[in-house]
Amino acid sequence: MNNKYVVVVENLNKTYGKRHILKDVSFKISHNEIVGFIGPNGAGKSTTMKCLCNLVIPDSGKIQICDVDLFKEKEKALSYQASLIETPGLYLDMTGRKNIHLISKMRDITKERVKEIEDFIGLRDKLDIKVSQYSMGMKQRLGLGIALLSKPKFLILDEPTNGLDPNGIIDLRNTLQQLIKDEDISILFSSHQLGEVEKLADRIICINNGKIIETPEVISERFSYILQLSDLEKARPIIESIIDKEKIQYISLDNVKVSLENQKLLSELLSELLEKGILILDINKAEIDIESVYQQVYGDKND
Amino acid sequence: MGKYIWFEFKRQIGQARTWFLILLIFILSFQKILDYKTKSLTETSAINFDSLGRYMENAGSRLLDEYKDGPKESQNASNVLIDIGTQMRIAAKEEDYTEWERLASFGYLIRGKAAVQRFGGLREESFRIKSMKFWDEVNGGIEYEDIDFKFGVLGSTREKVDTYLITAKYYNILYKNNLQPVEKYHMDSMMFLYHYFNHIIPIVIGFIILAIIFNSINDEWNTGSLKLILTQPFSRNKYLGSKTIVGILISLFIIIIPASIISIGYGVIDGFENYNYPVLFMKDTMITFKSLPDYLEKDIETRGYNDSLGISLYASAEGGDRDINKKLDFISLYKLLLLALVLLVSSVIFYVTLNLFISSIAKNPVIGFVFSGLITLVGTILSKKWTIKGGYNLSPFYMNNPVRILNGTYRVTALAALSVLLITALFIFLCNVIYYRGKDL
C-alpha cells in the first residue's frame, strides 16, 4: 500500500427520488486513525457508511479502500474492511459460535485467530446459546468480534453505542482503544453522543444535509489545555517546538493555552517541560461547549 | 461460495419447516398408496392372462376361416396362432408367466405379419427387419418364413401393424427380463416412484418451493444477517447464485427424501425387481419440439384408466394420432425415472428462481408469500388452458409432470420443456441479478 490514506472518498453523490441525500461527500482517513462522524438525523451519516461497505450504491463518486477501488474490485476492497452498521447483522437463529464459524470459514480464518476473537468477545459459554437470546451489548461484542476476525485495515461502526447501557458504552470505548493499540486498524464511527466522539476520536468529520461541513472550531480545539508554569519564558521555545504557533495563546505571565491535535502531544509536552526543570503548577482542560457545537454543526439544518 | 452454500444448506435442513414439508409429502404418498391398494382390490379389469390366450385363439380361428379355401401355408400359420392361444391359457393355468409372455410376444408378431402381408412390398420388408430383432427370441423354433398369410388380413391397417409390433416388443421385454405385466394399480419400489413423479409431485411442487423460498432473501434483510454476508468480500451475484443453488438443493432434498425412503422400504421386500420394466414413451421427445396430441386425457375419461405405463396404445380413441405407434418406443423404468429427475430439476430451478426474485423485491415476507402464491396458483390454473395452435402448451407452470412430458402426451416434449424451463429460469435469474446489483440495502 503506497498511499498514506486507508480510505479515500471523493465526490460521493446519492439521490432517493428527488431527495439529494449525499452531495459531493469527500474525506480521507489515515492509518491508525480513529475518526468520529457526526451529524443530525438524516444528515447522511448512515448512507455514507453504507456506501463504504457496499450496502448502498452511490450515483457517482469514488471510494478507495487501501488503494483499491470499491466499485471496480468490490471483493478485494471489502476484504480490507469490516463494518457494524446500525444493529449488528447476525443470524439470530444460530449460536454466537456458529455465527463466528460461518464468517471464519467464508474468509479462511485460522483456528488460532478464531480462538483469539472468542477470547476477545469474552462471552464464554454464552457463545453456545442462540443470538436471539443475547442482550444488545452481547450482540455488539459478537458483531465487533466477527468484524475483527479478518484483521481488517478499516473498521466502520455506525452508531455503535446505540442500545447500550452506560457500562456497555464504557466497555465498548475501552475495547476500541485497546484495538487501536493492538491492531493495525483505522476506525470510522458515527454517534449522536458528542461526549463519546470527543473521548474516542482523533479527528471529527461533520456532515449536514448530505454535505461535509467544516469542522466547528470548538471541536477542533477539544484538546485545549491551560497550563500554569513556573517559568513561562523558559518554556516558550519548548512549547513552540512541539506545537504550531497559531495554536498557542499566551494568556498571562505564567498561563498559556495550547490546542493539541491529539492527546499524545500533551504527554510529550509535559515530559519535555519537566525534563527542563519547569514546574507545572496547574493544568486545566478546556471543556467543550456541547450547545455551541450543536449550534455550529446543526445550526443550518433548516437552511 | 461453496462454503456459504454448504452453511446455508445445513441451516435450511435444520429448520422445522423443511421437516414439516417432508412429513407432508410422506402423508400424501401414503394416502396415494392406500388409494391404489383400495382400487386394486375393487377393480375387476386387471390383466386376465386367460382372456388374452382366448383372444389369440379367436384371432387364429378368424384367420383360419378367412383362409379356409386359401393356401395351405396360410392355414398352417392360422393354426400356429390358435395353438399359441391354447398354450397361453395352459401357461396361465400353470402360472408359468415367463412362457406366457414368450407366447404373447410371438402371437402379436404373427398377428403383425398377417396384417402387414396385406400391404406387401417395402412395408412388409420393414416389418420383417423390425420384428426379426426379437422373433428369434420367442419363436419356439418356428422360422419367420414358415408363417405366411399370402394375402394378409382383410381390414388391416398400418396402425394395426404398428400396434401389434410394439405390443410384441412389450411382451418380449417382459419375457427377456423375467418380469410380470403389472396391474394398473400395482405398487412396488419402482412403480411407486413412477406414480410419485406422475401423481404427487406435479400437485405439490410449486407450493413446496413457495413454502421454502418465499422469505429466503427478505427475511435475511429484516433480521440483518444479509448485512453480515454482503459486507464480506462476497459479491451480490455470488450471494444470489448461492441462494439459488441452496434453494434447488433443499427443494430436491425435500422431494427426494420421502420418495427414497418409501421406495427403499418397498425395495427391501421386492428387491427392486421391476427396475427394468418397459415404459412406453415418445422416442423423439428429447430431439423434437412437436408433441403428440393429448388424447390420453380422453382415454382416461372414457376408460377410467390407462392400460400401460406411459402412453395409451388406443390410438383410435377420439383425437388420437393414427401414426402414434411409429413414434413410440420402450424405455426401462429406471431410465425413465432418471430422465424424469432431470426434468424435475429443471422445474425446480424455474420455481426457485421465480420465488427468489419475488423474495428480493418484496421486503415484507408476508407480501412476498401472497404474491408468489398468487402467481403460482394463477399460473398453474390458467396455463392448463393456455394452448397455442397445434395443441401445444408452453407455459412453464404446466411443465411440472416429468413422466407425462416424457411420454409425449402432455402437449409438450421433453426438449421443449427443458428449453422453456431453463431459459425462463435464466431470464428470471438475470433480472434478479440486475435488480439486486443496484438495490440499496
XYZ file of C-alpha atoms in Angstrom:
744
model
C 0.000 0.000 0.000
C 1.626 3.198 -1.201
C -0.984 5.715 -0.217
C -0.817 7.187 3.232
C -4.586 7.028 3.430
C -6.524 3.887 4.236
C -9.762 5.355 2.919
C -10.293 7.960 0.235
C -13.841 9.095 -0.513
C -14.333 11.519 -3.393
C -17.449 13.326 -4.545
C -19.964 10.766 -3.372
C -23.492 11.546 -4.524
C -26.698 9.717 -3.791
C -30.308 10.585 -4.509
C -33.522 8.837 -3.484
C -36.165 10.081 -5.873
C -35.892 13.854 -5.719
C -34.045 13.865 -2.410
C -30.358 14.500 -2.731
C -29.022 12.555 0.255
C -25.278 12.887 -0.361
C -23.787 15.899 -2.086
C -20.178 15.533 -3.179
C -19.103 13.890 0.049
C -15.320 13.656 0.229
C -12.917 12.776 3.032
C -9.816 10.765 3.796
C -8.802 8.594 6.700
C -5.169 7.893 7.602
C -3.582 4.806 9.098
C -4.373 4.063 12.736
C -6.725 6.993 12.916
C -9.996 6.999 14.818
C -12.396 9.327 13.062
C -15.699 10.379 14.548
C -18.520 11.028 12.107
C -21.206 13.337 13.413
C -24.305 14.968 12.105
C -28.014 15.209 12.869
C -30.518 12.503 11.937
C -30.947 12.295 8.190
C -27.713 14.183 7.552
C -26.308 11.302 5.503
C -24.046 9.541 8.030
C -25.530 6.070 7.630
C -25.882 6.408 3.860
C -22.212 7.364 3.570
C -21.205 4.437 5.746
C -23.440 2.061 3.819
C -21.807 3.263 0.599
C -18.434 2.455 2.147
C -19.450 -1.116 2.840
C -21.341 -1.752 -0.382
C -24.845 -1.828 1.063
C -25.878 1.341 -0.780
C -24.811 2.031 -4.332
C -23.974 5.735 -4.871
C -25.000 7.521 -8.061
C -21.486 8.813 -8.559
C -18.218 9.228 -6.755
C -15.214 7.189 -5.868
C -14.279 5.130 -2.826
C -10.833 3.653 -2.353
C -10.017 1.302 0.461
C -6.321 0.546 0.843
C -5.777 1.866 -2.699
C -8.415 -0.473 -4.137
C -11.425 0.990 -5.934
C -14.553 -0.330 -4.233
C -16.635 -0.169 -7.391
C -14.085 -1.801 -9.665
C -12.733 -4.502 -7.356
C -15.500 -4.923 -4.810
C -14.402 -8.164 -3.252
C -10.777 -7.094 -2.884
C -11.710 -3.710 -1.416
C -14.177 -5.318 1.000
C -11.536 -7.773 2.127
C -9.658 -4.880 3.761
C -12.594 -3.650 5.779
C -15.262 -4.708 8.229
C -18.348 -2.966 9.438
C -21.075 -2.847 12.032
C -23.946 -0.920 10.524
C -26.748 0.052 12.906
C -27.728 -3.113 14.806
C -25.208 -5.918 14.308
C -26.124 -8.180 11.383
C -26.225 -11.696 12.815
C -28.052 -14.971 12.288
C -30.402 -14.816 15.256
C -31.454 -18.465 14.957
C -27.877 -19.641 15.376
C -25.476 -19.618 18.306
C -22.794 -16.963 18.596
C -20.108 -19.544 17.937
C -21.805 -20.698 14.723
C -22.013 -17.082 13.554
C -18.274 -16.752 14.125
C -17.551 -20.020 12.387
C -19.597 -19.077 9.340
C -17.521 -15.970 8.658
C -14.278 -17.661 9.643
C -14.933 -20.389 7.068
C -16.050 -17.959 4.378
C -12.870 -15.941 4.856
C -10.435 -18.758 5.598
C -9.593 -17.520 9.074
C -7.165 -19.649 11.096
C -8.336 -21.530 14.180
C -5.891 -19.539 16.287
C -7.455 -16.265 15.193
C -10.941 -17.632 15.872
C -9.830 -18.602 19.380
C -8.290 -15.154 19.831
C -11.551 -13.479 18.805
C -13.654 -15.766 21.007
C -11.454 -14.683 23.931
C -11.742 -11.065 22.834
C -15.540 -11.269 22.716
C -15.459 -12.687 26.197
C -18.912 -14.257 26.110
C -17.503 -17.686 27.015
C -20.280 -20.294 27.439
C -22.854 -17.797 26.183
C -21.328 -18.260 22.751
C -23.243 -21.521 22.633
C -26.689 -20.045 23.065
C -28.781 -18.623 20.247
C -28.075 -14.990 19.359
C -31.800 -14.189 19.661
C -31.327 -14.517 23.439
C -28.429 -12.022 23.578
C -28.663 -8.510 25.026
C -27.771 -5.623 22.725
C -24.373 -5.340 24.411
C -23.636 -9.003 23.768
C -24.700 -8.642 20.149
C -22.430 -5.616 19.771
C -19.473 -7.527 21.183
C -20.187 -10.523 18.975
C -20.669 -8.300 15.919
C -17.429 -6.482 16.675
C -15.591 -9.750 17.175
C -16.846 -11.082 13.854
C -15.866 -7.820 12.170
C -12.335 -8.162 13.539
C -11.895 -11.803 12.535
C -10.155 -10.981 9.283
C -7.841 -8.349 10.837
C -9.352 -5.538 8.766
C -7.369 -2.394 7.999
C -10.510 -0.304 8.264
C -13.475 -0.646 10.585
C -16.801 1.118 10.109
C -19.015 1.479 13.164
C -22.400 3.099 12.688
C -23.859 4.252 15.996
C -22.047 1.532 17.952
C -23.291 2.885 21.295
C -26.979 2.721 20.343
C -28.915 0.489 22.697
C -26.005 0.096 25.099
C -26.251 0.865 28.797
C -23.573 3.084 30.390
C -21.445 0.071 31.304
C -21.715 -1.206 27.755
C -20.614 2.169 26.399
C -17.563 2.260 28.687
C -16.785 -1.317 27.749
C -17.001 -0.526 24.030
C -14.814 2.550 24.425
C -12.141 0.550 26.235
C -12.345 -2.159 23.607
C -11.846 0.266 20.736
C -8.959 1.996 22.484
C -7.352 -1.374 23.104
C -7.960 -2.279 19.497
C -6.061 0.698 18.181
C -3.121 -0.288 20.390
C -3.165 -3.968 19.391
C -4.099 -3.948 15.735
C -3.105 -2.001 12.650
C -6.531 -0.516 12.099
C -8.325 2.739 11.284
C -11.841 3.334 12.551
C -14.675 5.497 11.274
C -17.509 5.667 13.753
C -20.660 7.689 13.996
C -22.514 8.671 17.100
C -25.082 11.112 18.340
C -23.264 11.318 21.629
C -20.691 14.037 21.161
C -19.141 13.223 24.510
C -18.307 9.752 23.233
C -16.949 11.091 19.981
C -14.803 13.527 21.846
C -13.400 10.832 24.112
C -12.520 8.430 21.312
C -11.824 10.256 18.097
C -8.528 11.634 16.881
C -10.436 13.680 14.355
C -14.043 14.523 13.637
C -15.880 14.782 10.329
C -19.186 16.645 10.346
C -21.958 16.122 7.851
C -25.173 18.037 7.465
C -27.801 17.934 4.727
C -25.653 15.436 2.840
C -22.626 17.721 2.756
C -19.371 17.512 4.652
C -19.117 20.719 6.576
C -16.113 22.439 8.052
C -15.294 21.032 11.468
C -16.500 23.546 14.061
C -13.684 25.402 15.738
C -14.838 24.347 19.151
C -14.387 20.680 18.158
C -11.002 21.201 16.579
C -9.973 22.752 19.871
C -11.284 19.978 22.050
C -7.756 19.071 23.162
C -7.114 22.516 24.572
C -5.345 22.878 27.905
C -4.446 25.890 30.078
C -1.087 25.349 31.743
C 0.259 27.384 34.664
C 4.057 27.124 34.557
C 6.828 28.200 36.927
C 8.856 29.821 34.120
C 6.890 30.588 31.006
C 9.735 32.416 29.285
C 11.975 29.385 29.588
C 9.124 27.150 28.492
C 8.241 29.209 25.399
C 10.834 27.670 22.952
C 9.972 24.187 24.174
C 6.242 24.708 23.631
C 6.780 26.298 20.219
C 8.986 23.412 19.111
C 6.162 20.950 19.750
C 3.039 22.945 18.903
C 2.265 25.275 15.981
C 2.476 28.915 16.981
C -1.080 29.678 15.943
C -2.324 27.078 18.399
C -0.580 28.723 21.333
C -2.162 31.554 23.269
C -0.208 33.293 25.998
C -2.847 34.353 28.485
C -0.762 35.902 31.282
C 2.798 35.854 32.622
C 2.530 32.275 33.769
C -0.531 30.948 31.878
C -0.604 29.560 28.375
C -3.399 27.916 26.411
C -2.398 25.199 23.941
C -4.584 23.408 21.366
C -3.333 19.966 20.531
C -4.105 17.725 17.606
C -4.289 14.754 19.888
C -3.804 13.791 23.462
C -0.457 12.131 22.895
C 1.101 15.524 22.299
C 0.182 16.586 25.840
C 2.287 13.834 27.364
C 5.166 14.752 25.091
C 4.929 18.433 26.017
C 4.699 17.788 29.738
C 7.681 15.424 29.687
C 9.811 17.994 27.865
C 8.876 20.757 30.304
C 9.592 18.630 33.345
C 12.887 17.483 31.884
C 13.983 21.099 31.514
C 13.132 21.759 35.150
C 9.982 23.757 34.524
C 7.336 23.125 37.119
C 3.743 22.630 36.131
C 1.775 24.481 38.750
C -1.684 23.807 37.385
C -3.338 22.215 34.349
C -6.925 22.640 33.152
C -8.636 21.079 30.189
C -10.831 23.493 28.232
C -14.335 21.949 28.231
C -16.295 21.647 25.022
C -19.452 23.638 24.995
C -21.802 20.983 23.612
C -24.505 23.516 22.847
C -22.205 25.622 20.742
C -21.070 22.536 18.918
C -24.672 21.604 18.159
C -25.325 25.123 17.017
C -22.366 25.102 14.663
C -22.953 21.615 13.348
C -26.719 21.568 13.191
C -27.371 25.261 13.018
C -28.018 25.409 9.311
C -30.127 22.235 9.313
C -33.153 24.097 8.147
C -31.322 26.396 5.783
C -19.143 -19.604 -2.359
C -19.098 -23.359 -1.732
C -18.653 -22.785 1.980
C -21.597 -20.412 2.122
C -23.756 -22.841 0.113
C -22.889 -25.670 2.493
C -23.599 -23.479 5.521
C -26.935 -22.275 4.145
C -27.935 -25.791 3.109
C -27.235 -27.119 6.607
C -29.149 -24.194 8.106
C -32.170 -24.963 5.926
C -32.027 -28.647 6.830
C -32.045 -27.700 10.489
C -35.277 -25.770 10.128
C -38.582 -27.244 11.297
C -40.262 -26.087 8.091
C -38.110 -28.436 5.990
C -39.129 -31.465 8.038
C -42.752 -30.408 8.127
C -42.797 -30.365 4.311
C -41.122 -33.778 4.181
C -43.756 -35.104 6.574
C -46.490 -33.597 4.430
C -45.182 -35.385 1.332
C -44.965 -38.624 3.311
C -48.625 -38.285 4.266
C -49.647 -37.554 0.658
C -47.610 -40.528 -0.552
C -49.141 -42.943 1.922
C -52.590 -41.653 1.068
C -51.883 -42.354 -2.607
C -50.590 -45.844 -1.809
C -53.685 -46.659 0.246
C -55.899 -45.286 -2.510
C -54.151 -47.520 -5.062
C -54.487 -50.581 -2.876
C -58.209 -49.939 -2.452
C -58.657 -49.583 -6.209
C -56.594 -52.686 -6.839
C -58.944 -54.731 -4.677
C -62.143 -53.425 -6.218
C -61.094 -53.076 -9.843
C -62.160 -56.072 -11.951
C -60.399 -55.222 -15.177
C -56.986 -56.408 -14.064
C -54.990 -58.191 -16.734
C -56.569 -61.565 -17.289
C -53.947 -63.965 -18.534
C -56.506 -66.498 -19.717
C -58.537 -63.979 -21.694
C -55.522 -62.889 -23.773
C -54.927 -66.567 -24.631
C -58.541 -66.845 -25.694
C -58.150 -63.663 -27.737
C -55.245 -65.273 -29.654
C -57.257 -68.462 -30.228
C -60.165 -66.444 -31.606
C -57.888 -64.365 -33.843
C -56.349 -67.592 -35.200
C -59.814 -69.085 -35.805
C -60.932 -65.976 -37.725
C -57.816 -66.210 -39.911
C -58.468 -69.898 -40.486
C -61.998 -69.038 -41.606
C -60.624 -66.405 -43.919
C -58.167 -68.859 -45.475
C -60.406 -71.975 -45.438
C -60.205 -72.089 -49.237
C -56.778 -70.453 -49.381
C -53.182 -71.633 -49.422
C -52.175 -74.399 -47.036
C -49.270 -72.302 -45.639
C -51.753 -69.681 -44.513
C -53.992 -72.268 -42.845
C -50.924 -73.655 -41.054
C -49.965 -70.149 -39.925
C -53.534 -69.670 -38.586
C -53.296 -72.943 -36.704
C -49.983 -71.799 -35.178
C -51.788 -68.741 -33.780
C -54.622 -70.886 -32.392
C -52.037 -73.162 -30.818
C -50.230 -70.186 -29.280
C -53.513 -69.047 -27.730
C -54.126 -72.529 -26.287
C -50.595 -72.720 -24.892
C -51.029 -69.270 -23.353
C -54.124 -70.469 -21.495
C -52.249 -73.541 -20.240
C -49.307 -71.369 -19.142
C -51.750 -69.051 -17.345
C -53.328 -72.004 -15.568
C -49.902 -73.286 -14.516
C -48.883 -69.728 -13.579
C -45.865 -70.010 -15.874
C -45.805 -66.324 -16.715
C -42.409 -66.373 -18.486
C -43.726 -68.868 -21.026
C -46.990 -66.930 -21.252
C -45.073 -63.731 -22.118
C -42.987 -65.501 -24.775
C -46.146 -66.827 -26.373
C -47.907 -63.442 -26.152
C -44.959 -61.747 -27.846
C -44.874 -64.389 -30.583
C -48.653 -64.226 -31.014
C -48.549 -60.483 -31.615
C -45.672 -60.885 -34.084
C -47.754 -63.392 -36.053
C -50.746 -61.071 -35.974
C -48.489 -58.240 -37.148
C -47.149 -60.312 -40.004
C -50.704 -61.278 -41.004
C -51.664 -57.611 -41.082
C -48.605 -56.342 -42.944
C -48.803 -59.005 -45.650
C -51.955 -57.234 -46.772
C -49.720 -54.363 -47.963
C -46.636 -56.311 -49.027
C -43.636 -54.616 -50.607
C -41.478 -52.241 -48.665
C -43.805 -52.138 -45.694
C -43.586 -55.901 -45.294
C -39.799 -55.763 -45.596
C -39.667 -53.027 -42.977
C -41.789 -55.159 -40.632
C -39.508 -58.132 -41.240
C -36.412 -56.152 -40.317
C -38.011 -54.720 -37.171
C -39.553 -57.967 -35.967
C -36.510 -60.134 -36.686
C -34.744 -58.329 -33.822
C -36.787 -60.358 -31.394
C -38.557 -63.016 -33.486
C -35.770 -65.498 -32.833
C -36.035 -64.934 -29.084
C -39.670 -66.022 -28.857
C -40.362 -68.208 -31.940
C -40.101 -71.640 -30.275
C -38.348 -72.949 -33.389
C -40.793 -71.552 -35.980
C -38.926 -69.516 -38.585
C -40.185 -66.188 -39.966
C -40.633 -67.657 -43.441
C -42.762 -70.539 -42.050
C -45.517 -68.073 -41.187
C -47.090 -66.970 -44.437
C -50.550 -65.462 -44.857
C -50.010 -64.734 -48.556
C -52.674 -62.004 -48.963
C -52.736 -60.729 -45.415
C -55.861 -59.991 -43.416
C -58.889 -58.108 -44.656
C -59.399 -54.800 -42.891
C -55.722 -54.477 -41.916
C -54.430 -51.005 -41.323
C -50.946 -49.576 -40.966
C -51.852 -48.538 -37.422
C -52.728 -52.109 -36.507
C -49.367 -53.344 -37.845
C -47.541 -50.831 -35.649
C -49.706 -51.672 -32.649
C -49.055 -55.428 -32.961
C -45.339 -54.820 -33.376
C -44.984 -52.607 -30.318
C -47.166 -54.886 -28.206
C -44.995 -57.862 -29.245
C -41.978 -55.865 -28.215
C -43.564 -55.106 -24.849
C -44.110 -58.798 -24.024
C -40.659 -59.631 -25.404
C -39.037 -57.210 -22.930
C -41.054 -58.692 -20.066
C -40.017 -62.195 -21.162
C -36.339 -61.361 -21.507
C -36.191 -59.583 -18.156
C -38.287 -62.166 -16.360
C -40.901 -59.550 -15.384
C -44.615 -59.864 -14.898
C -47.094 -57.499 -16.518
C -48.145 -55.060 -13.851
C -51.701 -54.381 -12.957
C -52.594 -50.769 -13.427
C -52.830 -50.204 -9.674
C -49.781 -52.255 -8.855
C -47.383 -50.641 -6.412
C -43.801 -51.648 -5.714
C -40.455 -49.940 -5.195
C -40.018 -48.658 -8.757
C -43.701 -48.275 -9.551
C -44.093 -46.068 -6.507
C -41.501 -43.679 -7.944
C -43.356 -43.658 -11.247
C -46.586 -42.681 -9.526
C -44.730 -40.268 -7.252
C -43.419 -38.294 -10.236
C -46.716 -38.629 -12.061
C -49.367 -38.025 -9.411
C -47.829 -36.452 -6.301
C -45.017 -34.110 -7.307
C -46.936 -32.258 -10.048
C -49.548 -31.251 -7.488
C -47.227 -30.092 -4.721
C -44.001 -28.922 -6.368
C -44.975 -25.259 -6.850
C -46.251 -24.897 -3.313
C -43.386 -26.759 -1.660
C -40.871 -24.434 -3.273
C -43.025 -21.429 -2.404
C -43.013 -22.528 1.250
C -39.229 -22.890 1.264
C -38.163 -19.857 -0.736
C -40.764 -17.131 -0.108
C -38.708 -15.481 2.676
C -35.292 -16.628 1.601
C -33.894 -13.140 0.975
C -36.319 -10.670 2.549
C -36.154 -12.420 5.919
C -32.367 -12.071 5.919
C -32.831 -8.404 5.103
C -35.239 -7.974 8.009
C -33.122 -9.814 10.587
C -29.910 -8.138 9.430
C -27.969 -11.266 8.530
C -27.911 -10.037 4.924
C -25.654 -7.192 6.083
C -23.324 -9.700 7.697
C -22.889 -11.575 4.429
C -22.855 -8.708 1.949
C -20.296 -6.675 3.868
C -17.894 -9.585 3.493
C -15.867 -9.889 0.289
C -18.764 -11.821 -1.223
C -20.443 -10.256 -4.240
C -24.187 -9.925 -4.641
C -24.051 -12.142 -7.706
C -22.398 -14.860 -5.666
C -24.997 -14.364 -2.946
C -27.889 -14.762 -5.395
C -26.151 -17.685 -7.093
C -25.639 -19.388 -3.743
C -29.233 -18.773 -2.702
C -30.446 -20.270 -5.974
C -28.244 -23.345 -5.615
C -29.293 -23.847 -1.987
C -32.945 -23.381 -2.971
C -32.600 -26.069 -5.621
C -30.717 -28.439 -3.312
C -33.120 -28.087 -0.402
C -36.165 -28.450 -2.696
C -34.715 -31.634 -4.160
C -33.834 -32.834 -0.663
C -37.456 -32.393 0.421
C -38.762 -34.102 -2.719
C -36.249 -36.946 -2.804
C -36.125 -37.947 0.881
C -39.739 -39.279 1.128
C -39.503 -40.907 -2.311
C -36.227 -42.633 -1.443
C -37.379 -43.869 1.947
C -40.673 -45.290 0.666
C -39.060 -46.784 -2.425
C -36.243 -48.359 -0.418
C -38.869 -49.659 2.025
C -40.653 -51.405 -0.839
C -37.295 -52.438 -2.326
C -36.354 -54.377 0.799
C -39.398 -56.547 0.084
C -39.303 -56.766 -3.731
C -35.568 -56.360 -4.390
C -36.230 -53.558 -6.936
C -37.021 -56.299 -9.455
C -39.118 -54.015 -11.655
C -36.308 -51.529 -12.317
C -36.171 -52.653 -15.949
C -39.928 -52.575 -16.534
C -40.761 -51.312 -20.033
C -42.484 -47.949 -20.195
C -43.954 -46.549 -23.366
C -42.574 -43.173 -24.256
C -42.252 -40.830 -27.174
C -38.880 -41.746 -28.619
C -38.148 -38.323 -30.121
C -39.123 -36.399 -27.020
C -35.532 -35.251 -26.472
C -34.940 -34.078 -30.025
C -38.208 -32.567 -31.180
C -40.402 -29.676 -30.118
C -43.513 -31.264 -31.669
C -45.518 -33.104 -29.065
C -48.146 -35.805 -29.508
C -51.784 -34.790 -29.189
C -53.087 -35.046 -25.674
C -55.628 -37.787 -26.351
C -54.519 -39.708 -23.279
C -56.843 -37.496 -21.267
C -59.752 -38.658 -23.399
C -58.640 -42.238 -22.919
C -58.679 -41.818 -19.169
C -62.025 -40.035 -19.347
C -63.710 -42.793 -21.353
C -61.976 -45.862 -19.930
C -61.193 -44.561 -16.483
C -57.576 -45.628 -16.613
C -54.524 -46.030 -18.806
C -53.706 -49.663 -19.584
C -49.943 -49.492 -19.781
C -47.258 -47.475 -18.080
C -46.798 -44.451 -20.223
C -48.772 -43.541 -23.268
C -52.030 -45.217 -24.219
C -51.953 -47.575 -27.162
C -55.522 -46.756 -28.024
C -54.574 -44.556 -30.915
C -58.013 -44.927 -32.341
C -59.513 -43.006 -29.429
C -61.159 -39.766 -30.391
C -58.477 -37.198 -31.148
C -55.837 -39.909 -31.284
C -52.868 -39.872 -33.577
C -53.193 -42.704 -36.074
C -49.433 -42.845 -36.560
C -48.765 -42.796 -32.862
C -47.180 -46.207 -32.583
C -44.444 -45.252 -35.010
C -43.444 -42.501 -32.640
C -43.324 -44.715 -29.582
C -40.724 -46.941 -28.065
C -39.991 -48.578 -24.749
C -37.629 -47.339 -22.149
C -36.618 -49.058 -18.931
C -38.484 -47.699 -15.950
C -35.295 -46.672 -14.149
C -34.099 -44.761 -17.215
C -37.426 -43.002 -17.484
C -37.223 -42.091 -13.797
C -33.710 -40.692 -14.240
C -34.872 -38.610 -17.188
C -37.883 -37.543 -15.135
C -35.475 -36.402 -12.447
C -33.684 -34.188 -14.968
C -36.997 -32.600 -15.937
C -37.963 -32.272 -12.300
C -34.690 -30.449 -11.562
C -35.471 -28.018 -14.412
C -38.908 -27.425 -12.986
C -37.400 -26.880 -9.527
C -34.885 -24.399 -10.964
C -37.733 -22.438 -12.543
C -39.801 -22.227 -9.354
C -36.761 -21.427 -7.200
C -35.603 -18.532 -9.398
C -39.162 -17.178 -9.579
C -39.695 -17.250 -5.810
C -36.219 -15.860 -5.110
C -36.865 -12.932 -7.416
C -40.093 -12.119 -5.599
C -38.309 -12.527 -2.263
C -35.741 -9.959 -3.467
C -38.395 -7.463 -4.485
C -40.875 -7.787 -1.615
C -39.283 -6.631 1.632
C -42.189 -7.979 3.656
C -42.160 -11.821 3.686
C -45.970 -11.993 4.054
C -46.478 -9.848 0.965
C -43.851 -11.929 -0.833
C -45.650 -15.133 0.147
C -49.039 -13.872 -1.035
C -47.591 -12.527 -4.274
C -45.618 -15.689 -5.060
C -48.582 -17.849 -4.065
C -50.912 -15.957 -6.364
C -48.504 -16.180 -9.286
C -48.048 -19.935 -8.748
C -51.767 -20.567 -8.298
C -52.957 -18.413 -11.183
C -50.102 -19.635 -13.390
C -50.958 -23.263 -12.689
C -54.705 -22.826 -13.211
C -54.522 -20.621 -16.290
C -51.731 -22.478 -18.024
C -53.773 -25.676 -18.253
C -55.949 -23.928 -20.811
C -53.130 -21.926 -22.337
C -52.527 -23.793 -25.568
C -51.256 -22.421 -28.816
C -52.028 -23.593 -32.339
C -51.434 -27.317 -32.675
C -52.388 -28.028 -29.075
C -49.026 -27.157 -27.562
C -48.732 -25.697 -24.119
C -45.557 -23.749 -23.498
C -46.330 -22.363 -20.048
C -43.556 -23.264 -17.567
C -46.219 -23.689 -14.867
C -47.672 -26.528 -16.933
C -44.393 -28.445 -17.157
C -44.424 -29.998 -13.722
C -45.278 -33.574 -14.658
C -41.982 -35.074 -15.866
C -43.430 -38.527 -16.508
C -46.239 -37.283 -18.737
C -43.845 -34.980 -20.571
C -41.521 -37.898 -21.325
C -44.486 -39.926 -22.503
C -45.040 -37.164 -25.025
C -48.714 -36.711 -24.248
C -48.540 -33.556 -22.214
C -48.773 -31.042 -25.046
C -45.058 -30.508 -24.709
C -41.972 -32.602 -25.421
C -39.079 -33.071 -23.013
C -36.864 -30.902 -25.216
C -39.431 -28.101 -25.290
C -39.987 -28.380 -21.524
C -36.255 -28.297 -20.763
C -35.768 -25.335 -23.087
C -38.697 -23.324 -21.744
C -37.976 -24.052 -18.081
C -34.246 -23.373 -18.238
C -34.474 -20.306 -20.475
C -37.246 -18.831 -18.314
C -35.260 -19.582 -15.158
C -32.124 -17.999 -16.626
C -34.100 -14.928 -17.656
C -35.625 -14.540 -14.181
C -32.225 -15.074 -12.541
C -30.619 -12.403 -14.738
C -33.473 -9.992 -13.950
C -32.817 -10.666 -10.266
C -29.067 -10.081 -10.683
C -29.654 -6.786 -12.493
C -32.269 -5.698 -9.968
C -30.145 -6.671 -6.974
C -26.958 -5.113 -8.342
C -28.442 -1.643 -7.948
C -30.543 -2.293 -4.851
C -29.843 -0.283 -1.713
C -29.967 -2.396 1.423
